[in-house]
Coordinates of C-alpha atoms and ligand atoms in Angstrom, one line a residue:
M1 CA -49.7 45.4 -54.6
I2 CA -46.4 44.0 -53.9
I3 CA -45.4 41.9 -51.3
G4 CA -41.9 42.3 -50.1
H5 CA -41.2 39.3 -47.9
R6 CA -37.6 40.1 -46.9
A7 CA -37.6 43.9 -48.0
H8 CA -35.9 46.1 -45.5
T9 CA -38.0 48.4 -43.5
V10 CA -35.2 51.3 -42.3
A11 CA -32.0 52.5 -44.7
D12 CA -29.8 50.0 -43.8
W13 CA -28.6 48.8 -47.1
K14 CA -26.6 50.1 -49.8
L15 CA -27.9 51.4 -53.2
D16 CA -25.5 49.4 -54.8
D17 CA -27.0 45.7 -52.7
L18 CA -30.5 46.1 -53.4
C19 CA -30.9 42.1 -53.6
G20 CA -28.6 41.3 -50.9
G21 CA -28.5 43.9 -48.2
A22 CA -32.2 45.7 -48.7
G23 CA -34.2 41.9 -48.8
R24 CA -34.5 42.2 -52.9
L25 CA -36.1 45.3 -53.3
D26 CA -34.7 44.9 -56.6
V27 CA -37.7 43.2 -57.3
L28 CA -39.9 45.9 -56.3
V29 CA -38.5 48.6 -57.7
R30 CA -38.6 47.4 -60.8
C31 CA -43.1 46.9 -60.1
V32 CA -42.9 50.4 -59.6
T33 CA -40.9 50.9 -63.4
A34 CA -43.2 48.4 -64.9
A35 CA -46.3 49.7 -63.3
L36 CA -45.9 53.5 -63.7
W37 CA -43.3 53.8 -66.7
K38 CA -45.1 54.2 -70.2
S39 CA -42.0 54.9 -73.0
H40 CA -41.7 58.9 -72.4
G41 CA -43.8 59.1 -69.9
I42 CA -45.7 57.8 -66.4
R43 CA -49.2 56.4 -66.2
R44 CA -50.6 58.8 -63.9
D45 CA -53.9 56.5 -63.9
T46 CA -52.0 53.8 -62.0
D47 CA -50.7 53.9 -58.4
I48 CA -48.6 50.7 -56.4
W49 CA -47.9 49.4 -53.3
L50 CA -45.1 48.3 -51.7
I51 CA -45.7 45.8 -48.8
L52 CA -42.1 46.1 -46.6
N53 CA -42.3 42.8 -44.6
G54 CA -38.5 42.8 -44.0
P55 CA -36.6 43.7 -40.4
P56 CA -36.4 45.3 -38.7
E57 CA -39.7 46.5 -38.0
P58 CA -42.2 45.0 -40.2
P59 CA -44.8 46.1 -42.1
V60 CA -44.2 49.6 -43.8
T61 CA -46.6 49.9 -47.2
V62 CA -44.9 52.5 -49.8
H63 CA -46.9 54.1 -52.2
F64 CA -46.8 55.5 -54.8
S65 CA -49.3 57.9 -56.8
G66 CA -49.0 58.0 -60.8
E67 CA -51.2 60.8 -60.2
K68 CA -49.2 62.5 -57.9
I69 CA -45.4 61.2 -58.4
R70 CA -42.2 63.7 -59.0
Y71 CA -38.5 62.5 -59.1
L72 CA -39.0 59.2 -60.8
N73 CA -37.0 58.1 -63.4
P74 CA -37.1 54.4 -65.2
D75 CA -33.7 53.0 -63.3
E76 CA -34.0 50.8 -60.5
R77 CA -31.4 52.6 -58.3
S78 CA -32.9 56.6 -58.3
T79 CA -36.3 54.7 -57.4
A80 CA -34.5 52.5 -54.6
A81 CA -33.1 55.5 -54.0
L82 CA -36.5 57.4 -53.8
I83 CA -37.8 54.7 -50.6
R84 CA -34.1 54.6 -49.2
N85 CA -35.1 58.0 -48.5
G86 CA -38.6 57.9 -47.5
L87 CA -37.4 55.7 -45.1
I88 CA -34.4 58.0 -43.4
K89 CA -37.4 60.2 -43.2
F90 CA -40.5 58.4 -42.2
K91 CA -41.7 58.5 -38.8
N92 CA -43.4 55.9 -36.8
E93 CA -46.9 58.1 -35.9
G94 CA -49.3 55.6 -36.8
K95 CA -49.8 58.5 -39.7
P96 CA -49.4 58.2 -43.4
M97 CA -46.3 60.8 -44.5
E98 CA -45.6 61.8 -47.7
T99 CA -42.1 61.4 -48.5
S100 CA -41.8 62.7 -51.3
P101 CA -43.8 64.2 -53.7
G102 CA -46.6 61.1 -54.9
I103 CA -44.8 58.9 -52.0
T104 CA -46.7 58.0 -49.1
M105 CA -45.5 55.5 -46.3
E106 CA -47.3 54.3 -43.8
R107 CA -47.3 51.2 -40.6
I108 CA -49.4 49.0 -42.4
G109 CA -49.3 45.5 -43.5
L110 CA -51.1 43.3 -46.3
E111 CA -55.1 43.7 -44.7
G112 CA -54.5 47.0 -44.0
V113 CA -54.0 48.1 -47.3
L114 CA -56.5 45.4 -48.9
E115 CA -59.2 47.3 -46.8
K116 CA -58.7 50.6 -48.2
L117 CA -58.4 49.0 -52.0
P118 CA -61.0 48.3 -54.9
N119 CA -61.8 44.7 -56.4
P120 CA -59.1 43.1 -55.8
I121 CA -57.5 40.0 -57.3
L122 CA -54.6 37.1 -56.4
L123 CA -51.9 36.6 -59.2
S124 CA -50.9 33.1 -59.0
E125 CA -49.7 30.6 -61.4
N126 CA -52.6 28.4 -60.3
G127 CA -55.1 30.6 -60.7
E128 CA -58.6 29.8 -62.9
D129 CA -60.9 33.3 -62.4
V130 CA -61.2 35.5 -65.2
M131 CA -60.0 39.9 -64.4
N132 CA -63.0 40.7 -65.3
G133 CA -63.8 44.2 -62.9
A134 CA -60.7 44.0 -60.9
N135 CA -58.6 46.9 -60.2
T136 CA -56.2 46.1 -57.6
F137 CA -53.4 42.9 -58.8
V138 CA -52.2 41.4 -55.8
L139 CA -48.6 39.9 -56.2
G140 CA -45.6 37.6 -54.2
D141 CA -41.8 39.3 -54.8
D142 CA -39.7 36.2 -55.4
K143 CA -41.7 34.2 -53.1
D144 CA -45.3 33.7 -53.0
P145 CA -47.4 35.1 -50.1
T146 CA -46.9 33.1 -47.0
E147 CA -49.5 31.0 -45.4
E148 CA -49.9 33.4 -42.8
E149 CA -50.9 36.0 -46.0
M150 CA -52.7 33.1 -47.8
E151 CA -55.2 33.4 -44.7
I152 CA -55.9 37.0 -45.6
L153 CA -56.2 36.0 -49.1
K154 CA -58.0 33.2 -49.3
N155 CA -61.5 34.7 -50.5
L156 CA -59.9 36.5 -53.1
P157 CA -60.1 35.2 -56.9
N158 CA -56.9 33.6 -58.5
I159 CA -56.0 34.5 -62.1
S160 CA -53.6 33.3 -64.0
L161 CA -50.7 34.8 -66.3
G162 CA -50.2 30.9 -67.8
K163 CA -48.6 28.2 -65.9
E164 CA -44.9 29.4 -66.0
S165 CA -43.5 31.9 -63.0
L166 CA -42.8 34.5 -64.5
L167 CA -41.0 37.6 -62.4
S168 CA -43.3 39.6 -60.9
S169 CA -42.5 43.1 -62.8
A170 CA -42.9 41.0 -66.1
C171 CA -46.9 39.9 -64.4
V172 CA -47.1 43.8 -63.8
T173 CA -46.6 44.7 -68.0
L174 CA -48.9 42.1 -68.8
I175 CA -52.3 43.0 -66.5
H176 CA -51.1 46.5 -68.3
H177 CA -51.8 44.8 -71.5
R178 CA -54.6 42.8 -70.9
L179 CA -56.0 45.9 -69.3
G180 CA -55.3 47.9 -72.4
L181 CA -57.3 45.0 -74.5
S182 CA -60.4 45.3 -72.5
K183 CA -60.8 49.7 -72.9
Ligands
SAM1 C1 -41.4 35.0 -59.4 S1 -42.8 34.9 -58.8 C2 -43.1 33.4 -57.5 C3 -42.0 32.7 -57.2 C4 -43.0 31.7 -57.4 N1 -44.3 31.2 -57.5 C5 -42.5 30.3 -57.5 O1 -41.5 29.7 -56.4 O2 -41.3 29.5 -58.6 C6 -43.6 36.1 -58.0 C7 -45.1 36.2 -58.3 O3 -45.7 36.7 -59.3 C8 -47.1 36.3 -59.6 N2 -46.8 35.1 -60.8 C9 -45.4 34.5 -61.6 N3 -45.9 33.9 -62.2 C10 -47.5 33.9 -62.6 C11 -48.3 33.3 -63.7 N4 -47.8 32.5 -64.6 N5 -49.8 34.3 -63.1 C12 -50.1 34.6 -62.6 N6 -48.9 35.2 -61.5 C13 -47.8 35.2 -62.0 C14 -47.5 35.5 -58.5 O4 -48.0 36.0 -57.8 C15 -45.8 35.3 -57.8 O5 -46.3 35.3 -56.7

């Protein structure tokens, strides 16, 4: 799960401006690629949730199901296009909506997503706990969780992938690597 602090919640941005107008959506779509793509195929056992917390009406959560996803390509632009088209279709009716096969949007935020997912753990440079049994990994985008978000996350175990601050998408790749080693 990636917290997109400024990622826009309507499609008021252009595919050529993911870093600016879309509120650093580039970070989030890179994480989707790292989470779901292998060299020539999809990780059917993996899901990723993007929490869009930017203007105008946060939050919107986008769930990519590795099992069900279709039309996903490894490049950032086409993943962003799936999100953009989804935001155009998404209706604010208080229930989840599958905007394309394997992509579901819902008006819930960090707390609501956490309630749905098993054994969550927070990724942090300062973490000290071990990954034992974790199935859900919570990361910031280009920013760490805010104080308000940390209130929600305060009881989660914290794990570190080293003291160096890494790109969120690099952390996702390292998590896959660690999970692979422990199989
Ligand atoms: C680019 S970092 C966030 C900004 C960064 N902490 C900073 O201000 O320099 C994005 C997210 O990746 C995760 N992360 C980055 N480096 C990490 C590390 N060494 N160990 C664990 N998680 C890390 C954290 O969840 C972090 O919020």
